[in-house]
Amino acid sequence: MLKHIHLLFVALVAIGFIGRVAMAQYQPEMLQRKWIKLSPHILAGLLLLTGIGLVFQGDWLAGSYAWIVAKLILMFVFIGLGLMTMREQGQKRWIAFGATLFCLFYIIKVAFAKQVFFFL
Ligand code: HEM
């Protein structure tokens, strides 16, 4: 149940990020709306909280938990790259956008594999 909520927030964060980049590119004035400004913080916060909840629910700290540390760190990298995507313009924005999506993909890979390295 909690895992499905976590997965729902993963999807909402991904869709929200892509939507915000589209707005920054084509309709920047939309980003001024209060709920659009607030939503990424709420979604990321809930994603983090449900992740922490799952760690306790599954007793994941009892085994080797490097992948959880990796997810946490990568989530902050994802947020940083996402901010960069929103702030940069032109080609730099698209490079940051690609890097952000790659980071998200990497986190999902780590989530399933429960391994830190990409190729494992
Ligand atoms: C952008 C950030 C995140 C993404 C994309 C993400 C993605 C996922 C995915 C796809 C799963 C399902 C894995 C499976 O069914 O095997 C999952 C489960 C899980 N996530 Fe996250 N997650 C994120 C952040 C976090 C954070 C920050 C934590 C911990 C503080 C966390 C802890 C967990 C735990 C403990 C599970 C349950 C593993 C299981 O029961 O198999 N996640 N996450």
PDB file of C-alpha atoms and ligand atoms in Angstrom:
ATOM      1  CA  MET A   1       0.000   0.000   0.000  1.00  0.00           C
ATOM      2  CA  LEU A   2       2.647   2.524   1.099  1.00  0.00           C
ATOM      3  CA  LYS A   3       4.795   1.348  -1.784  1.00  0.00           C
ATOM      4  CA  HIS A   4       2.020   2.175  -4.234  1.00  0.00           C
ATOM      5  CA  ILE A   5       1.699   5.634  -2.730  1.00  0.00           C
ATOM      6  CA  HIS A   6       5.470   6.035  -3.067  1.00  0.00           C
ATOM      7  CA  LEU A   7       5.225   4.963  -6.708  1.00  0.00           C
ATOM      8  CA  LEU A   8       2.359   7.391  -7.282  1.00  0.00           C
ATOM      9  CA  PHE A   9       4.578  10.230  -6.046  1.00  0.00           C
ATOM     10  CA  VAL A  10       7.418   9.012  -8.279  1.00  0.00           C
ATOM     11  CA  ALA A  11       5.055   9.334 -11.252  1.00  0.00           C
ATOM     12  CA  LEU A  12       3.714  12.725 -10.124  1.00  0.00           C
ATOM     13  CA  VAL A  13       7.223  14.098  -9.550  1.00  0.00           C
ATOM     14  CA  ALA A  14       8.298  12.913 -13.017  1.00  0.00           C
ATOM     15  CA  ILE A  15       5.202  14.304 -14.770  1.00  0.00           C
ATOM     16  CA  GLY A  16       5.354  17.512 -12.713  1.00  0.00           C
ATOM     17  CA  PHE A  17       8.987  18.080 -13.610  1.00  0.00           C
ATOM     18  CA  ILE A  18       8.410  17.562 -17.349  1.00  0.00           C
ATOM     19  CA  GLY A  19       5.344  19.817 -17.173  1.00  0.00           C
ATOM     20  CA  ARG A  20       7.291  22.576 -15.437  1.00  0.00           C
ATOM     21  CA  VAL A  21      10.075  22.435 -17.997  1.00  0.00           C
ATOM     22  CA  ALA A  22       7.468  22.697 -20.771  1.00  0.00           C
ATOM     23  CA  MET A  23       5.954  25.727 -18.996  1.00  0.00           C
ATOM     24  CA  ALA A  24       9.373  27.355 -18.476  1.00  0.00           C
ATOM     25  CA  GLN A  25      10.007  26.934 -22.176  1.00  0.00           C
ATOM     26  CA  TYR A  26       6.645  27.844 -23.672  1.00  0.00           C
ATOM     27  CA  GLN A  27       4.441  29.515 -21.028  1.00  0.00           C
ATOM     28  CA  PRO A  28       6.729  30.908 -18.317  1.00  0.00           C
ATOM     29  CA  GLU A  29       3.988  33.086 -16.843  1.00  0.00           C
ATOM     30  CA  MET A  30       2.153  29.936 -15.691  1.00  0.00           C
ATOM     31  CA  LEU A  31       5.011  29.240 -13.277  1.00  0.00           C
ATOM     32  CA  GLN A  32       3.934  32.253 -11.235  1.00  0.00           C
ATOM     33  CA  ARG A  33       0.739  30.515 -10.117  1.00  0.00           C
ATOM     34  CA  LYS A  34       0.875  29.708  -6.459  1.00  0.00           C
ATOM     35  CA  TRP A  35      -0.111  26.032  -6.641  1.00  0.00           C
ATOM     36  CA  ILE A  36       2.346  25.421  -9.459  1.00  0.00           C
ATOM     37  CA  LYS A  37       5.098  26.991  -7.354  1.00  0.00           C
ATOM     38  CA  LEU A  38       4.169  24.976  -4.285  1.00  0.00           C
ATOM     39  CA  SER A  39       3.451  21.567  -5.803  1.00  0.00           C
ATOM     40  CA  PRO A  40       7.034  20.376  -6.499  1.00  0.00           C
ATOM     41  CA  HIS A  41       7.987  20.952  -2.854  1.00  0.00           C
ATOM     42  CA  ILE A  42       4.955  19.103  -1.577  1.00  0.00           C
ATOM     43  CA  LEU A  43       5.422  16.209  -4.028  1.00  0.00           C
ATOM     44  CA  ALA A  44       9.151  15.847  -3.325  1.00  0.00           C
ATOM     45  CA  GLY A  45       8.477  16.045   0.429  1.00  0.00           C
ATOM     46  CA  LEU A  46       5.844  13.323   0.244  1.00  0.00           C
ATOM     47  CA  LEU A  47       8.060  11.168  -1.975  1.00  0.00           C
ATOM     48  CA  LEU A  48      10.812  11.450   0.609  1.00  0.00           C
ATOM     49  CA  LEU A  49       8.450  10.770   3.528  1.00  0.00           C
ATOM     50  CA  THR A  50       6.897   7.704   1.908  1.00  0.00           C
ATOM     51  CA  GLY A  51      10.431   6.475   1.090  1.00  0.00           C
ATOM     52  CA  ILE A  52      11.456   6.858   4.739  1.00  0.00           C
ATOM     53  CA  GLY A  53       8.222   5.138   5.789  1.00  0.00           C
ATOM     54  CA  LEU A  54       9.038   2.199   3.507  1.00  0.00           C
ATOM     55  CA  VAL A  55      12.535   1.914   4.990  1.00  0.00           C
ATOM     56  CA  PHE A  56      11.013   1.301   8.433  1.00  0.00           C
ATOM     57  CA  GLN A  57       8.117  -0.780   7.186  1.00  0.00           C
ATOM     58  CA  GLY A  58      10.420  -3.154   5.334  1.00  0.00           C
ATOM     59  CA  ASP A  59      13.131  -3.062   7.998  1.00  0.00           C
ATOM     60  CA  TRP A  60      15.530  -2.230   5.177  1.00  0.00           C
ATOM     61  CA  LEU A  61      18.244  -0.906   7.481  1.00  0.00           C
ATOM     62  CA  ALA A  62      18.771  -4.414   8.875  1.00  0.00           C
ATOM     63  CA  GLY A  63      20.596  -5.616   5.756  1.00  0.00           C
ATOM     64  CA  SER A  64      22.971  -3.835   3.432  1.00  0.00           C
ATOM     65  CA  TYR A  65      21.456  -0.455   2.932  1.00  0.00           C
ATOM     66  CA  ALA A  66      23.921   1.331   0.654  1.00  0.00           C
ATOM     67  CA  TRP A  67      21.181   1.533  -1.964  1.00  0.00           C
ATOM     68  CA  ILE A  68      18.977   3.548   0.406  1.00  0.00           C
ATOM     69  CA  VAL A  69      21.795   6.025   1.064  1.00  0.00           C
ATOM     70  CA  ALA A  70      22.370   6.151  -2.708  1.00  0.00           C
ATOM     71  CA  LYS A  71      18.675   6.880  -3.326  1.00  0.00           C
ATOM     72  CA  LEU A  72      18.666   9.674  -0.779  1.00  0.00           C
ATOM     73  CA  ILE A  73      21.787  11.307  -2.223  1.00  0.00           C
ATOM     74  CA  LEU A  74      20.569  10.840  -5.791  1.00  0.00           C
ATOM     75  CA  MET A  75      17.242  12.384  -4.891  1.00  0.00           C
ATOM     76  CA  PHE A  76      19.077  15.573  -3.881  1.00  0.00           C
ATOM     77  CA  VAL A  77      21.148  15.404  -7.074  1.00  0.00           C
ATOM     78  CA  PHE A  78      17.864  15.042  -8.985  1.00  0.00           C
ATOM     79  CA  ILE A  79      16.437  18.132  -7.247  1.00  0.00           C
ATOM     80  CA  GLY A  80      19.631  20.121  -7.963  1.00  0.00           C
ATOM     81  CA  LEU A  81      19.681  19.138 -11.635  1.00  0.00           C
ATOM     82  CA  GLY A  82      15.967  19.901 -11.877  1.00  0.00           C
ATOM     83  CA  LEU A  83      16.564  23.406 -10.488  1.00  0.00           C
ATOM     84  CA  MET A  84      19.377  23.883 -12.976  1.00  0.00           C
ATOM     85  CA  THR A  85      17.050  22.838 -15.804  1.00  0.00           C
ATOM     86  CA  MET A  86      14.561  25.502 -14.748  1.00  0.00           C
ATOM     87  CA  ARG A  87      17.191  28.231 -14.397  1.00  0.00           C
ATOM     88  CA  GLU A  88      19.263  27.676 -17.523  1.00  0.00           C
ATOM     89  CA  GLN A  89      18.238  28.692 -21.031  1.00  0.00           C
ATOM     90  CA  GLY A  90      18.753  27.263 -24.511  1.00  0.00           C
ATOM     91  CA  GLN A  91      21.104  24.347 -25.024  1.00  0.00           C
ATOM     92  CA  LYS A  92      22.275  24.333 -21.416  1.00  0.00           C
ATOM     93  CA  ARG A  93      18.687  23.794 -20.286  1.00  0.00           C
ATOM     94  CA  TRP A  94      18.320  20.716 -22.492  1.00  0.00           C
ATOM     95  CA  ILE A  95      21.594  19.237 -21.287  1.00  0.00           C
ATOM     96  CA  ALA A  96      20.460  19.710 -17.686  1.00  0.00           C
ATOM     97  CA  PHE A  97      17.042  18.264 -18.615  1.00  0.00           C
ATOM     98  CA  GLY A  98      18.657  15.116 -20.039  1.00  0.00           C
ATOM     99  CA  ALA A  99      20.879  14.780 -16.984  1.00  0.00           C
ATOM    100  CA  THR A 100      17.853  15.149 -14.661  1.00  0.00           C
ATOM    101  CA  LEU A 101      15.910  12.439 -16.486  1.00  0.00           C
ATOM    102  CA  PHE A 102      18.948  10.190 -16.456  1.00  0.00           C
ATOM    103  CA  CYS A 103      19.281  10.728 -12.701  1.00  0.00           C
ATOM    104  CA  LEU A 104      15.618   9.778 -12.198  1.00  0.00           C
ATOM    105  CA  PHE A 105      16.099   6.686 -14.308  1.00  0.00           C
ATOM    106  CA  TYR A 106      19.174   5.783 -12.258  1.00  0.00           C
ATOM    107  CA  ILE A 107      17.208   6.122  -8.999  1.00  0.00           C
ATOM    108  CA  ILE A 108      14.496   3.822 -10.369  1.00  0.00           C
ATOM    109  CA  LYS A 109      17.199   1.355 -11.416  1.00  0.00           C
ATOM    110  CA  VAL A 110      18.672   1.457  -7.895  1.00  0.00           C
ATOM    111  CA  ALA A 111      15.181   1.047  -6.385  1.00  0.00           C
ATOM    112  CA  PHE A 112      14.555  -2.183  -8.270  1.00  0.00           C
ATOM    113  CA  ALA A 113      18.060  -3.646  -8.191  1.00  0.00           C
ATOM    114  CA  LYS A 114      18.786  -2.590  -4.574  1.00  0.00           C
ATOM    115  CA  GLN A 115      22.316  -2.132  -5.834  1.00  0.00           C
ATOM    116  CA  VAL A 116      24.163   1.137  -6.098  1.00  0.00           C
ATOM    117  CA  PHE A 117      25.953   0.628  -9.385  1.00  0.00           C
ATOM    118  CA  PHE A 118      24.256   1.142 -12.655  1.00  0.00           C
ATOM    119  CA  PHE A 119      25.517  -1.962 -14.381  1.00  0.00           C
ATOM    120  CA  LEU A 120      24.693  -4.436 -11.605  1.00  0.00           C
TER     121      LEU A 120
HETATM  122  C1  HEM B   1      13.265  10.389  -6.939  1.00  0.00           C
HETATM  123  C2  HEM B   1      13.271   9.632  -5.884  1.00  0.00           C
HETATM  124  C3  HEM B   1      12.782   8.198  -5.821  1.00  0.00           C
HETATM  125  C4  HEM B   1      12.376   7.342  -6.835  1.00  0.00           C
HETATM  126  C5  HEM B   1      12.313   7.602  -8.332  1.00  0.00           C
HETATM  127  C6  HEM B   1      12.010   6.072  -6.198  1.00  0.00           C
HETATM  128  C7  HEM B   1      11.542   4.959  -6.879  1.00  0.00           C
HETATM  129  C8  HEM B   1      11.150   3.775  -6.287  1.00  0.00           C
HETATM  130  C9  HEM B   1      10.630   2.611  -6.977  1.00  0.00           C
HETATM  131  C10 HEM B   1      10.445   2.514  -8.497  1.00  0.00           C
HETATM  132  C11 HEM B   1      10.364   1.655  -6.042  1.00  0.00           C
HETATM  133  C12 HEM B   1       9.787   0.244  -6.284  1.00  0.00           C
HETATM  134  C13 HEM B   1      10.904  -0.777  -6.262  1.00  0.00           C
HETATM  135  C14 HEM B   1      10.428  -2.203  -6.280  1.00  0.00           C
HETATM  136  O1  HEM B   1       9.223  -2.462  -6.384  1.00  0.00           O
HETATM  137  O2  HEM B   1      11.293  -3.097  -6.178  1.00  0.00           O
HETATM  138  C15 HEM B   1      10.715   2.207  -4.742  1.00  0.00           C
HETATM  139  C16 HEM B   1      10.607   1.535  -3.548  1.00  0.00           C
HETATM  140  C17 HEM B   1      11.207   1.938  -2.370  1.00  0.00           C
HETATM  141  N1  HEM B   1      11.788   3.176  -2.138  1.00  0.00           N
HETATM  142 FE1  HEM B   1      11.924   4.691  -3.454  1.00  0.00          FE
HETATM  143  N2  HEM B   1      12.187   6.176  -4.832  1.00  0.00           N
HETATM  144  C18 HEM B   1      12.681   7.460  -4.572  1.00  0.00           C
HETATM  145  C19 HEM B   1      13.034   7.969  -3.340  1.00  0.00           C
HETATM  146  C20 HEM B   1      13.198   7.198  -2.199  1.00  0.00           C
HETATM  147  C21 HEM B   1      13.828   7.631  -0.983  1.00  0.00           C
HETATM  148  C22 HEM B   1      14.377   9.046  -0.752  1.00  0.00           C
HETATM  149  C23 HEM B   1      13.842   6.571  -0.125  1.00  0.00           C
HETATM  150  C24 HEM B   1      14.376   6.430   1.269  1.00  0.00           C
HETATM  151  C25 HEM B   1      14.598   7.371   2.124  1.00  0.00           C
HETATM  152  C26 HEM B   1      13.190   5.461  -0.792  1.00  0.00           C
HETATM  153  C27 HEM B   1      12.994   4.206  -0.252  1.00  0.00           C
HETATM  154  C28 HEM B   1      12.326   3.165  -0.856  1.00  0.00           C
HETATM  155  C29 HEM B   1      12.054   1.876  -0.229  1.00  0.00           C
HETATM  156  C30 HEM B   1      12.474   1.447   1.163  1.00  0.00           C
HETATM  157  C31 HEM B   1      11.331   1.109  -1.171  1.00  0.00           C
HETATM  158  C32 HEM B   1      10.721  -0.283  -0.944  1.00  0.00           C
HETATM  159  C33 HEM B   1      11.527  -1.344  -1.598  1.00  0.00           C
HETATM  160  C34 HEM B   1      10.727  -2.619  -1.746  1.00  0.00           C
HETATM  161  O3  HEM B   1       9.806  -2.864  -0.959  1.00  0.00           O
HETATM  162  O4  HEM B   1      11.042  -3.368  -2.673  1.00  0.00           O
HETATM  163  N3  HEM B   1      12.815   5.882  -2.049  1.00  0.00           N
HETATM  164  N4  HEM B   1      11.191   3.486  -4.927  1.00  0.00           N
END
